[in-house]
Amino acid sequence: MVIAEDLWTHEHVADPYPVYRRLLAEAPVTERNGSWILSGYEHVLTALTDRRMSSVRGTLQYLPEEERAKVAALIETNRDMILFLDAPDHTRLRGLVAQAFSAKMIESMRLRIHALVDTLLDEVDGQSSWDVMTALAQPLPGMVITMMLGTPLEDWTKVRAWSEDYADWLGSVVENEQQRMRANQAVIEWNAYIREQAAQRRQEPRDDLLTALVMAEDDGDRLTEQEVLSTCLLLLFAGNETTTNLIGNGLLTLLRQPDAWRQLRDDPSLIRTATEEFLRYESPVQFTGRFTTAEMEFGSHTVPAWSHITTLIGAANRDPRHFAEPDALDLARRPNRHISFAHGAHFCLGAPLARAEGQLAINAVVQRFPTLALESPERADWIYNPVFRAQKTLRVVT
């Protein structure tokens, strides 16, 4: 029987699908030391949408008081982050943020994103070998979020560094004081950076996302300064990590399957359905957590109130009860109701942005470098982070 510890090993992070297949076949709902693991699609969907599930976390409550004081910025910022709120606080905050982060606004960014992709690929055009992650997948999301916020484009490198330090801590399953302190320092520096930028917007509003967040209003209600800081941090790390992983994982998947590469190369109109398939096939976020606020039934299992739930999004997206041939890559798969952006009240606000960046970046690489191949086909350089399915490097040859 698969147990929780199997999900955190280096072997699992490198290739989670053998464990997922066993869970889906033998125990789509399983319990370990009072914590429940859901892998079946319908169970995960219920956990993501049922109002009896809570997203609120007692962030770092287990630490002694003197240790908590050392990471006060991290605790305070997480407390007001949409990701960790339930209704009515979540409803209010999301409604205000949604005004500034609409799908229409993201769609209007496509030409600017396309130009950024071309500029980044110009830098490697003509090189015999290069790294997809450092050349494209990592810089593009950082540049896009700085562009949207209206902060200087050249700041993307430090913005990316803050995002990575926070995501490393958030995605860890074994407590690490050094990771925690780096994340806290990243939050301190990010908050100072955004405070300065927000003060400028209040004096001189601009046509950018940060101005929209500062000015967002509903019946006289506005975001507090801390809510603006927490929201910007969420947009920073979620936009960076999810999109970087979508681009890197999508291109790795294509390069490992030459028939699929040729299919997209010959028919670039497939990119929209192909991007949804990359999101399903190699989910950028592998799992998320919830708590039950009441007793709930999952299949034949009764889960007590206030139980911790781990929802395995990566497993649910490979559930054979929901997806035909789930381990096969199908660039034209329809329907494709993956849950890589979660579902329900916490559906990812940045999903349209991630989709746009993924579509434009992946298609540009395939069309511009039609004979691209992996430098080392037998290996992939996965980062050890059980939450985020991410590569450190992706070396290719032209």
C-alpha positions as a Markdown table, in Angstrom:
| # | Residue | x | y | z |
|---|---|---|---|---|
| 1 | Met | 0.0 | 0.0 | 0.0 |
| 2 | Val | 1.2 | 3.5 | -0.8 |
| 3 | Ile | 1.8 | 5.7 | 2.2 |
| 4 | Ala | 2.2 | 9.4 | 2.6 |
| 5 | Glu | 6.0 | 9.2 | 2.8 |
| 6 | Asp | 6.1 | 7.8 | -0.7 |
| 7 | Leu | 4.9 | 11.1 | -2.0 |
| 8 | Trp | 7.9 | 13.1 | -0.7 |
| 9 | Thr | 10.8 | 11.0 | -1.9 |
| 10 | His | 13.3 | 12.2 | -4.5 |
| 11 | Glu | 12.3 | 9.2 | -6.6 |
| 12 | His | 8.7 | 10.2 | -6.5 |
| 13 | Val | 9.4 | 13.9 | -7.4 |
| 14 | Ala | 11.4 | 12.7 | -10.4 |
| 15 | Asp | 8.6 | 10.4 | -11.6 |
| 16 | Pro | 5.3 | 10.6 | -9.5 |
| 17 | Tyr | 3.2 | 8.6 | -11.9 |
| 18 | Pro | 3.9 | 5.0 | -10.6 |
| 19 | Val | 2.8 | 6.0 | -7.1 |
| 20 | Tyr | -0.2 | 7.9 | -8.6 |
| 21 | Arg | -1.3 | 4.8 | -10.6 |
| 22 | Arg | -1.1 | 2.7 | -7.5 |
| 23 | Leu | -3.1 | 5.1 | -5.4 |
| 24 | Leu | -5.8 | 5.5 | -8.1 |
| 25 | Ala | -6.1 | 1.8 | -8.5 |
| 26 | Glu | -5.8 | 0.7 | -4.8 |
| 27 | Ala | -6.7 | 3.7 | -2.6 |
| 28 | Pro | -8.1 | 6.8 | -4.2 |
| 29 | Val | -8.9 | 7.9 | -0.6 |
| 30 | Thr | -6.4 | 6.9 | 2.0 |
| 31 | Glu | -5.6 | 8.0 | 5.6 |
| 32 | Arg | -2.2 | 8.3 | 7.3 |
| 33 | Asn | -1.8 | 9.5 | 10.9 |
| 34 | Gly | -5.1 | 11.5 | 10.8 |
| 35 | Ser | -4.3 | 13.1 | 7.5 |
| 36 | Trp | -6.2 | 12.2 | 4.4 |
| 37 | Ile | -4.9 | 11.9 | 0.8 |
| 38 | Leu | -7.3 | 12.2 | -2.2 |
| 39 | Ser | -6.1 | 11.1 | -5.6 |
| 40 | Gly | -9.3 | 10.3 | -7.5 |
| 41 | Tyr | -10.6 | 13.1 | -9.8 |
| 42 | Glu | -14.1 | 13.3 | -8.3 |
| 43 | His | -12.8 | 13.3 | -4.7 |
| 44 | Val | -10.2 | 16.0 | -5.5 |
| 45 | Leu | -12.9 | 18.1 | -7.3 |
| 46 | Thr | -15.2 | 17.8 | -4.3 |
| 47 | Ala | -12.4 | 18.9 | -1.9 |
| 48 | Leu | -11.7 | 22.0 | -4.1 |
| 49 | Thr | -15.3 | 23.1 | -4.4 |
| 50 | Asp | -17.2 | 22.0 | -1.3 |
| 51 | Arg | -18.0 | 24.8 | 1.1 |
| 52 | Arg | -17.3 | 22.5 | 4.0 |
| 53 | Met | -13.6 | 22.6 | 3.0 |
| 54 | Ser | -11.3 | 25.4 | 4.4 |
| 55 | Ser | -8.2 | 26.9 | 2.9 |
| 56 | Val | -7.2 | 28.8 | 6.0 |
| 57 | Arg | -3.9 | 27.7 | 7.4 |
| 58 | Gly | -2.5 | 28.3 | 10.8 |
| 59 | Thr | 0.7 | 29.6 | 9.2 |
| 60 | Leu | 3.7 | 28.7 | 11.3 |
| 61 | Gln | 1.6 | 28.4 | 14.4 |
| 62 | Tyr | 3.6 | 25.4 | 15.6 |
| 63 | Leu | 6.8 | 27.5 | 16.0 |
| 64 | Pro | 7.8 | 28.8 | 19.4 |
| 65 | Glu | 6.9 | 32.5 | 19.9 |
| 66 | Glu | 10.5 | 33.7 | 19.6 |
| 67 | Glu | 10.8 | 31.8 | 16.3 |
| 68 | Arg | 7.6 | 33.2 | 15.0 |
| 69 | Ala | 8.9 | 36.7 | 15.7 |
| 70 | Lys | 11.8 | 36.1 | 13.3 |
| 71 | Val | 9.4 | 35.5 | 10.4 |
| 72 | Ala | 6.7 | 38.0 | 11.3 |
| 73 | Ala | 6.7 | 39.4 | 7.7 |
| 74 | Leu | 6.0 | 36.0 | 6.3 |
| 75 | Ile | 3.2 | 35.3 | 8.7 |
| 76 | Glu | 1.5 | 38.6 | 8.2 |
| 77 | Thr | 1.7 | 38.5 | 4.5 |
| 78 | Asn | 0.3 | 34.9 | 4.3 |
| 79 | Arg | -2.6 | 35.9 | 6.6 |
| 80 | Asp | -4.1 | 38.3 | 4.1 |
| 81 | Met | -3.3 | 36.2 | 0.9 |
| 82 | Ile | -6.4 | 35.2 | -1.1 |
| 83 | Leu | -4.9 | 31.6 | -1.4 |
| 84 | Phe | -5.3 | 31.1 | 2.4 |
| 85 | Leu | -8.7 | 32.7 | 2.9 |
| 86 | Asp | -12.3 | 31.4 | 3.1 |
| 87 | Ala | -15.6 | 33.3 | 2.5 |
| 88 | Pro | -16.6 | 36.0 | 3.3 |
| 89 | Asp | -13.0 | 37.4 | 3.4 |
| 90 | His | -12.0 | 35.5 | 0.3 |
| 91 | Thr | -15.1 | 36.6 | -1.6 |
| 92 | Arg | -14.5 | 40.3 | -0.8 |
| 93 | Leu | -10.8 | 40.3 | -1.6 |
| 94 | Arg | -11.1 | 38.2 | -4.8 |
| 95 | Gly | -13.9 | 40.5 | -6.1 |
| 96 | Leu | -11.7 | 43.6 | -5.6 |
| 97 | Val | -8.7 | 41.9 | -7.2 |
| 98 | Ala | -10.7 | 40.5 | -10.1 |
| 99 | Gln | -11.5 | 44.1 | -11.2 |
| 100 | Ala | -7.8 | 44.6 | -11.9 |
| 101 | Phe | -7.0 | 41.1 | -13.3 |
| 102 | Ser | -9.6 | 40.4 | -15.9 |
| 103 | Ala | -9.3 | 38.0 | -18.8 |
| 104 | Lys | -9.9 | 40.9 | -21.2 |
| 105 | Met | -6.9 | 42.7 | -19.7 |
| 106 | Ile | -4.7 | 39.6 | -20.1 |
| 107 | Glu | -5.8 | 39.0 | -23.7 |
| 108 | Ser | -4.7 | 42.6 | -24.5 |
| 109 | Met | -1.2 | 41.6 | -23.3 |
| 110 | Arg | -0.7 | 38.9 | -26.0 |
| 111 | Leu | 1.1 | 41.2 | -28.4 |
| 112 | Arg | 3.5 | 42.4 | -25.7 |
| 113 | Ile | 4.1 | 38.8 | -24.5 |
| 114 | His | 4.8 | 37.7 | -28.1 |
| 115 | Ala | 7.4 | 40.5 | -28.5 |
| 116 | Leu | 9.1 | 39.4 | -25.2 |
| 117 | Val | 9.2 | 35.8 | -26.4 |
| 118 | Asp | 10.8 | 36.9 | -29.7 |
| 119 | Thr | 13.4 | 39.0 | -27.9 |
| 120 | Leu | 14.4 | 36.2 | -25.6 |
| 121 | Leu | 14.6 | 33.7 | -28.4 |
| 122 | Asp | 16.7 | 36.1 | -30.5 |
| 123 | Glu | 19.4 | 35.8 | -27.8 |
| 124 | Val | 19.8 | 32.0 | -28.4 |
| 125 | Asp | 19.1 | 31.9 | -32.1 |
| 126 | Gly | 22.3 | 30.6 | -33.8 |
| 127 | Gln | 23.6 | 28.9 | -30.7 |
| 128 | Ser | 24.2 | 25.1 | -31.1 |
| 129 | Ser | 23.0 | 24.4 | -27.6 |
| 130 | Trp | 21.1 | 26.3 | -24.9 |
| 131 | Asp | 19.0 | 26.0 | -21.8 |
| 132 | Val | 15.3 | 26.5 | -22.2 |
| 133 | Met | 14.8 | 27.3 | -18.5 |
| 134 | Thr | 17.3 | 30.2 | -18.2 |
| 135 | Ala | 16.7 | 31.5 | -21.7 |
| 136 | Leu | 12.9 | 31.5 | -21.8 |
| 137 | Ala | 10.8 | 29.7 | -19.2 |
| 138 | Gln | 12.2 | 31.5 | -16.2 |
| 139 | Pro | 12.7 | 35.1 | -17.5 |
| 140 | Leu | 9.4 | 35.4 | -19.4 |
| 141 | Pro | 7.0 | 35.2 | -16.5 |
| 142 | Gly | 9.1 | 37.5 | -14.4 |
| 143 | Met | 9.2 | 40.0 | -17.2 |
| 144 | Val | 5.5 | 39.8 | -17.8 |
| 145 | Ile | 4.5 | 40.3 | -14.2 |
| 146 | Thr | 6.8 | 43.3 | -13.8 |
| 147 | Met | 5.3 | 44.7 | -17.1 |
| 148 | Met | 1.8 | 44.2 | -15.8 |
| 149 | Leu | 2.5 | 45.7 | -12.4 |
| 150 | Gly | 4.2 | 48.6 | -14.1 |
| 151 | Thr | 7.4 | 48.2 | -12.3 |
| 152 | Pro | 10.7 | 48.6 | -14.2 |
| 153 | Leu | 11.3 | 45.7 | -16.6 |
| 154 | Glu | 15.0 | 45.4 | -15.7 |
| 155 | Asp | 13.9 | 44.5 | -12.1 |
| 156 | Trp | 12.7 | 41.1 | -13.3 |
| 157 | Thr | 15.8 | 39.3 | -12.0 |
| 158 | Lys | 15.4 | 40.3 | -8.4 |
| 159 | Val | 11.6 | 39.9 | -8.7 |
| 160 | Arg | 12.2 | 36.3 | -9.9 |
| 161 | Ala | 14.7 | 35.7 | -7.0 |
| 162 | Trp | 12.1 | 36.8 | -4.4 |
| 163 | Ser | 9.5 | 34.5 | -6.1 |
| 164 | Glu | 11.8 | 31.5 | -6.0 |
| 165 | Asp | 12.8 | 31.9 | -2.3 |
| 166 | Tyr | 9.1 | 32.1 | -1.3 |
| 167 | Ala | 8.1 | 29.2 | -3.5 |
| 168 | Asp | 11.0 | 27.0 | -2.2 |
| 169 | Trp | 9.6 | 27.5 | 1.3 |
| 170 | Leu | 5.9 | 27.1 | 0.3 |
| 171 | Gly | 6.6 | 23.9 | -1.6 |
| 172 | Ser | 8.7 | 22.2 | 1.1 |
| 173 | Val | 7.3 | 19.3 | 3.1 |
| 174 | Val | 10.1 | 19.0 | 5.6 |
| 175 | Glu | 10.6 | 22.1 | 7.8 |
| 176 | Asn | 13.8 | 23.9 | 7.0 |
| 177 | Glu | 14.8 | 27.0 | 9.0 |
| 178 | Gln | 17.1 | 28.3 | 6.3 |
| 179 | Gln | 14.3 | 28.1 | 3.7 |
| 180 | Arg | 11.9 | 29.8 | 6.1 |
| 181 | Met | 14.3 | 32.7 | 6.8 |
| 182 | Arg | 15.1 | 33.2 | 3.1 |
| 183 | Ala | 11.4 | 33.3 | 2.4 |
| 184 | Asn | 10.8 | 35.9 | 5.2 |
| 185 | Gln | 13.7 | 38.0 | 3.9 |
| 186 | Ala | 12.2 | 37.8 | 0.3 |
| 187 | Val | 8.8 | 39.0 | 1.7 |
| 188 | Ile | 10.5 | 41.9 | 3.6 |
| 189 | Glu | 12.3 | 43.1 | 0.4 |
| 190 | Trp | 9.3 | 42.5 | -1.8 |
| 191 | Asn | 7.0 | 44.4 | 0.5 |
| 192 | Ala | 9.4 | 47.4 | 0.7 |
| 193 | Tyr | 9.6 | 47.4 | -3.1 |
| 194 | Ile | 5.8 | 47.3 | -3.6 |
| 195 | Arg | 5.2 | 49.9 | -0.9 |
| 196 | Glu | 7.5 | 52.4 | -2.8 |
| 197 | Gln | 5.8 | 51.6 | -6.1 |
| 198 | Ala | 2.3 | 51.8 | -4.6 |
| 199 | Ala | 3.0 | 55.2 | -3.1 |
| 200 | Gln | 4.0 | 56.5 | -6.5 |
| 201 | Arg | 0.7 | 55.2 | -8.0 |
| 202 | Arg | -1.3 | 57.0 | -5.4 |
| 203 | Gln | 0.4 | 60.2 | -6.3 |
| 204 | Glu | 0.5 | 59.6 | -10.1 |
| 205 | Pro | -1.9 | 56.8 | -11.2 |
| 206 | Arg | -0.9 | 54.8 | -14.3 |
| 207 | Asp | -2.4 | 52.3 | -16.6 |
| 208 | Asp | -1.0 | 49.3 | -14.9 |
| 209 | Leu | -2.1 | 46.4 | -12.6 |
| 210 | Leu | -0.6 | 48.0 | -9.4 |
| 211 | Thr | -2.6 | 51.2 | -9.9 |
| 212 | Ala | -5.7 | 49.1 | -10.5 |
| 213 | Leu | -5.1 | 47.2 | -7.2 |
| 214 | Val | -4.4 | 50.4 | -5.3 |
| 215 | Met | -7.6 | 52.0 | -6.7 |
| 216 | Ala | -9.9 | 49.0 | -6.7 |
| 217 | Glu | -13.1 | 49.8 | -4.9 |
| 218 | Asp | -16.5 | 48.2 | -4.2 |
| 219 | Asp | -19.1 | 50.2 | -2.3 |
| 220 | Gly | -16.4 | 52.3 | -0.7 |
| 221 | Asp | -14.4 | 49.2 | 0.3 |
| 222 | Arg | -10.7 | 49.2 | -0.8 |
| 223 | Leu | -7.8 | 46.9 | -0.4 |
| 224 | Thr | -5.7 | 47.6 | 2.7 |
| 225 | Glu | -2.0 | 48.2 | 2.3 |
| 226 | Gln | -1.3 | 44.7 | 3.6 |
| 227 | Glu | -3.9 | 43.2 | 1.2 |
| 228 | Val | -2.2 | 44.9 | -1.7 |
| 229 | Leu | 1.2 | 43.6 | -0.6 |
| 230 | Ser | -0.1 | 40.0 | -0.1 |
| 231 | Thr | -2.0 | 40.0 | -3.4 |
| 232 | Cys | 1.0 | 41.3 | -5.3 |
| 233 | Leu | 3.1 | 38.5 | -3.7 |
| 234 | Leu | 0.6 | 35.9 | -4.7 |
| 235 | Leu | 0.6 | 37.2 | -8.3 |
| 236 | Leu | 4.4 | 37.2 | -8.3 |
| 237 | Phe | 5.0 | 33.6 | -7.2 |
| 238 | Ala | 1.9 | 32.0 | -8.7 |
| 239 | Gly | 2.5 | 33.7 | -12.0 |
| 240 | Asn | 6.2 | 32.9 | -12.0 |
| 241 | Glu | 6.1 | 29.3 | -10.8 |
| 242 | Thr | 3.0 | 28.0 | -12.6 |
| 243 | Thr | 4.0 | 29.6 | -16.0 |
| 244 | Thr | 7.6 | 28.7 | -15.8 |
| 245 | Asn | 6.7 | 25.0 | -15.1 |
| 246 | Leu | 4.0 | 25.0 | -17.9 |
| 247 | Ile | 6.6 | 26.2 | -20.5 |
| 248 | Gly | 9.4 | 23.9 | -19.3 |
| 249 | Asn | 7.3 | 20.8 | -18.7 |
| 250 | Gly | 5.4 | 21.3 | -22.0 |
| 251 | Leu | 8.6 | 21.6 | -24.1 |
| 252 | Leu | 10.2 | 18.6 | -22.3 |
| 253 | Thr | 7.0 | 16.5 | -23.0 |
| 254 | Leu | 7.1 | 17.4 | -26.7 |
| 255 | Leu | 10.9 | 16.8 | -27.0 |
| 256 | Arg | 10.4 | 13.4 | -25.4 |
| 257 | Gln | 7.7 | 12.5 | -27.9 |
| 258 | Pro | 8.9 | 13.5 | -31.4 |
| 259 | Asp | 5.6 | 12.5 | -33.1 |
| 260 | Ala | 3.8 | 15.1 | -30.9 |
| 261 | Trp | 6.5 | 17.7 | -31.7 |
| 262 | Arg | 6.0 | 17.2 | -35.4 |
| 263 | Gln | 2.3 | 17.3 | -35.0 |
| 264 | Leu | 2.4 | 20.7 | -33.4 |
| 265 | Arg | 5.1 | 22.0 | -35.7 |
| 266 | Asp | 3.0 | 21.1 | -38.7 |
| 267 | Asp | -0.3 | 22.4 | -37.2 |
| 268 | Pro | 0.4 | 25.3 | -34.9 |
| 269 | Ser | -3.4 | 25.9 | -34.6 |
| 270 | Leu | -3.3 | 23.0 | -32.1 |
| 271 | Ile | -1.5 | 25.1 | -29.5 |
| 272 | Arg | -4.6 | 26.0 | -27.4 |
| 273 | Thr | -5.7 | 22.3 | -26.9 |
| 274 | Ala | -2.1 | 21.3 | -26.6 |
| 275 | Thr | -1.5 | 23.7 | -23.8 |
| 276 | Glu | -4.4 | 22.3 | -21.9 |
| 277 | Glu | -3.0 | 18.9 | -22.4 |
| 278 | Phe | 0.5 | 20.0 | -21.1 |
| 279 | Leu | -1.3 | 21.3 | -18.0 |
| 280 | Arg | -3.0 | 18.0 | -17.5 |
| 281 | Tyr | -0.1 | 15.7 | -18.4 |
| 282 | Glu | 2.6 | 17.4 | -16.3 |
| 283 | Ser | 0.6 | 19.5 | -13.8 |
| 284 | Pro | 2.7 | 22.5 | -12.7 |
| 285 | Val | 1.2 | 22.3 | -9.2 |
| 286 | Gln | 1.0 | 18.7 | -8.0 |
| 287 | Phe | -1.0 | 19.1 | -4.8 |
| 288 | Thr | -2.6 | 21.5 | -2.5 |
| 289 | Gly | -4.1 | 21.3 | 1.1 |
| 290 | Arg | -7.5 | 21.8 | 2.7 |
| 291 | Phe | -9.1 | 21.2 | 6.0 |
| 292 | Thr | -12.6 | 19.8 | 6.6 |
| 293 | Thr | -14.9 | 22.0 | 8.7 |
| 294 | Ala | -17.5 | 19.3 | 9.1 |
| 295 | Glu | -17.6 | 15.5 | 8.8 |
| 296 | Met | -17.6 | 14.5 | 5.1 |
| 297 | Glu | -17.9 | 11.4 | 3.0 |
| 298 | Phe | -15.4 | 10.5 | 0.4 |
| 299 | Gly | -16.5 | 7.3 | -1.2 |
| 300 | Ser | -16.9 | 4.7 | 1.6 |
| 301 | His | -14.7 | 6.8 | 3.9 |
| 302 | Thr | -16.0 | 9.1 | 6.6 |
| 303 | Val | -13.5 | 12.0 | 7.2 |
| 304 | Pro | -13.9 | 13.7 | 10.6 |
| 305 | Ala | -14.2 | 17.5 | 10.9 |
| 306 | Trp | -10.9 | 19.4 | 11.1 |
| 307 | Ser | -9.0 | 16.8 | 9.2 |
| 308 | His | -6.1 | 17.8 | 7.0 |
| 309 | Ile | -6.7 | 16.9 | 3.3 |
| 310 | Thr | -4.0 | 16.6 | 0.7 |
| 311 | Thr | -5.5 | 16.8 | -2.8 |
| 312 | Leu | -3.3 | 15.2 | -5.4 |
| 313 | Ile | -4.0 | 17.4 | -8.5 |
| 314 | Gly | -1.3 | 15.6 | -10.5 |
| 315 | Ala | -2.9 | 12.2 | -9.8 |
| 316 | Ala | -6.5 | 13.4 | -10.4 |
| 317 | Asn | -5.4 | 14.7 | -13.8 |
| 318 | Arg | -4.3 | 11.1 | -14.7 |
| 319 | Asp | -7.4 | 9.4 | -13.3 |
| 320 | Pro | -8.6 | 6.7 | -15.9 |
| 321 | Arg | -12.1 | 7.0 | -14.6 |
| 322 | His | -12.2 | 10.6 | -16.0 |
| 323 | Phe | -9.7 | 10.7 | -18.8 |
| 324 | Ala | -9.4 | 8.2 | -21.6 |
| 325 | Glu | -5.9 | 6.8 | -21.8 |
| 326 | Pro | -4.7 | 9.2 | -19.1 |
| 327 | Asp | -1.0 | 8.4 | -19.6 |
| 328 | Ala | -1.1 | 9.2 | -23.3 |
| 329 | Leu | -0.4 | 12.7 | -24.6 |
| 330 | Asp | -3.2 | 13.9 | -26.9 |
| 331 | Leu | -2.6 | 17.4 | -28.2 |
| 332 | Ala | -6.2 | 17.6 | -29.5 |
| 333 | Arg | -7.9 | 16.1 | -26.4 |
| 334 | Arg | -11.5 | 17.3 | -26.0 |
| 335 | Pro | -13.0 | 17.6 | -23.5 |
| 336 | Asn | -10.1 | 18.2 | -21.2 |
| 337 | Arg | -11.4 | 19.2 | -17.8 |
| 338 | His | -8.1 | 19.1 | -15.9 |
| 339 | Ile | -7.9 | 20.8 | -12.6 |
| 340 | Ser | -4.4 | 22.2 | -12.8 |
| 341 | Phe | -5.7 | 25.7 | -12.0 |
| 342 | Ala | -7.9 | 24.3 | -9.1 |
| 343 | His | -11.7 | 24.8 | -9.3 |
| 344 | Gly | -14.5 | 26.6 | -7.6 |
| 345 | Ala | -14.0 | 29.7 | -5.5 |
| 346 | His | -10.2 | 29.3 | -5.6 |
| 347 | Phe | -9.9 | 28.9 | -9.3 |
| 348 | Cys | -6.6 | 30.6 | -10.3 |
| 349 | Leu | -7.1 | 34.3 | -11.2 |
| 350 | Gly | -4.0 | 34.2 | -13.3 |
| 351 | Ala | -5.1 | 31.2 | -15.5 |
| 352 | Pro | -5.7 | 33.3 | -18.6 |
| 353 | Leu | -2.2 | 34.9 | -18.2 |
| 354 | Ala | -0.5 | 31.5 | -17.8 |
| 355 | Arg | -2.3 | 30.1 | -20.8 |
| 356 | Ala | -1.4 | 33.0 | -23.0 |
| 357 | Glu | 2.3 | 32.9 | -22.0 |
| 358 | Gly | 2.4 | 29.1 | -22.4 |
| 359 | Gln | 0.8 | 29.1 | -25.8 |
| 360 | Leu | 3.0 | 31.9 | -27.2 |
| 361 | Ala | 6.2 | 30.6 | -25.8 |
| 362 | Ile | 5.8 | 26.9 | -26.6 |
| 363 | Asn | 4.5 | 27.6 | -30.1 |
| 364 | Ala | 7.3 | 30.0 | -30.8 |
| 365 | Val | 10.0 | 27.5 | -29.8 |
| 366 | Val | 8.5 | 24.7 | -31.9 |
| 367 | Gln | 8.1 | 26.9 | -35.0 |
| 368 | Arg | 11.4 | 28.8 | -34.8 |
| 369 | Phe | 13.5 | 25.7 | -33.9 |
| 370 | Pro | 11.8 | 22.9 | -35.8 |
| 371 | Thr | 14.7 | 20.4 | -35.4 |
| 372 | Leu | 15.3 | 21.1 | -31.7 |
| 373 | Ala | 16.3 | 18.0 | -29.6 |
| 374 | Leu | 17.2 | 17.2 | -26.0 |
| 375 | Glu | 20.9 | 17.4 | -25.3 |
| 376 | Ser | 20.6 | 14.4 | -22.9 |
| 377 | Pro | 17.4 | 12.5 | -23.8 |
| 378 | Glu | 17.9 | 10.0 | -21.0 |
| 379 | Arg | 17.7 | 12.5 | -18.1 |
| 380 | Ala | 15.6 | 15.3 | -16.7 |
| 381 | Asp | 16.8 | 17.8 | -14.1 |
| 382 | Trp | 13.8 | 17.9 | -11.7 |
| 383 | Ile | 14.0 | 20.3 | -8.7 |
| 384 | Tyr | 13.1 | 18.6 | -5.4 |
| 385 | Asn | 9.9 | 20.4 | -4.6 |
| 386 | Pro | 6.9 | 18.0 | -4.1 |
| 387 | Val | 4.3 | 20.8 | -4.6 |
| 388 | Phe | 5.7 | 22.4 | -7.8 |
| 389 | Arg | 6.7 | 20.1 | -10.7 |
| 390 | Ala | 9.7 | 22.1 | -11.9 |
| 391 | Gln | 12.9 | 21.6 | -13.8 |
| 392 | Lys | 16.1 | 23.3 | -13.0 |
| 393 | Thr | 17.6 | 23.0 | -16.5 |
| 394 | Leu | 16.4 | 21.8 | -19.9 |
| 395 | Arg | 19.4 | 21.7 | -22.2 |
| 396 | Val | 18.6 | 21.5 | -25.9 |
| 397 | Val | 20.5 | 21.3 | -29.2 |
| 398 | Thr | 19.5 | 22.9 | -32.4 |
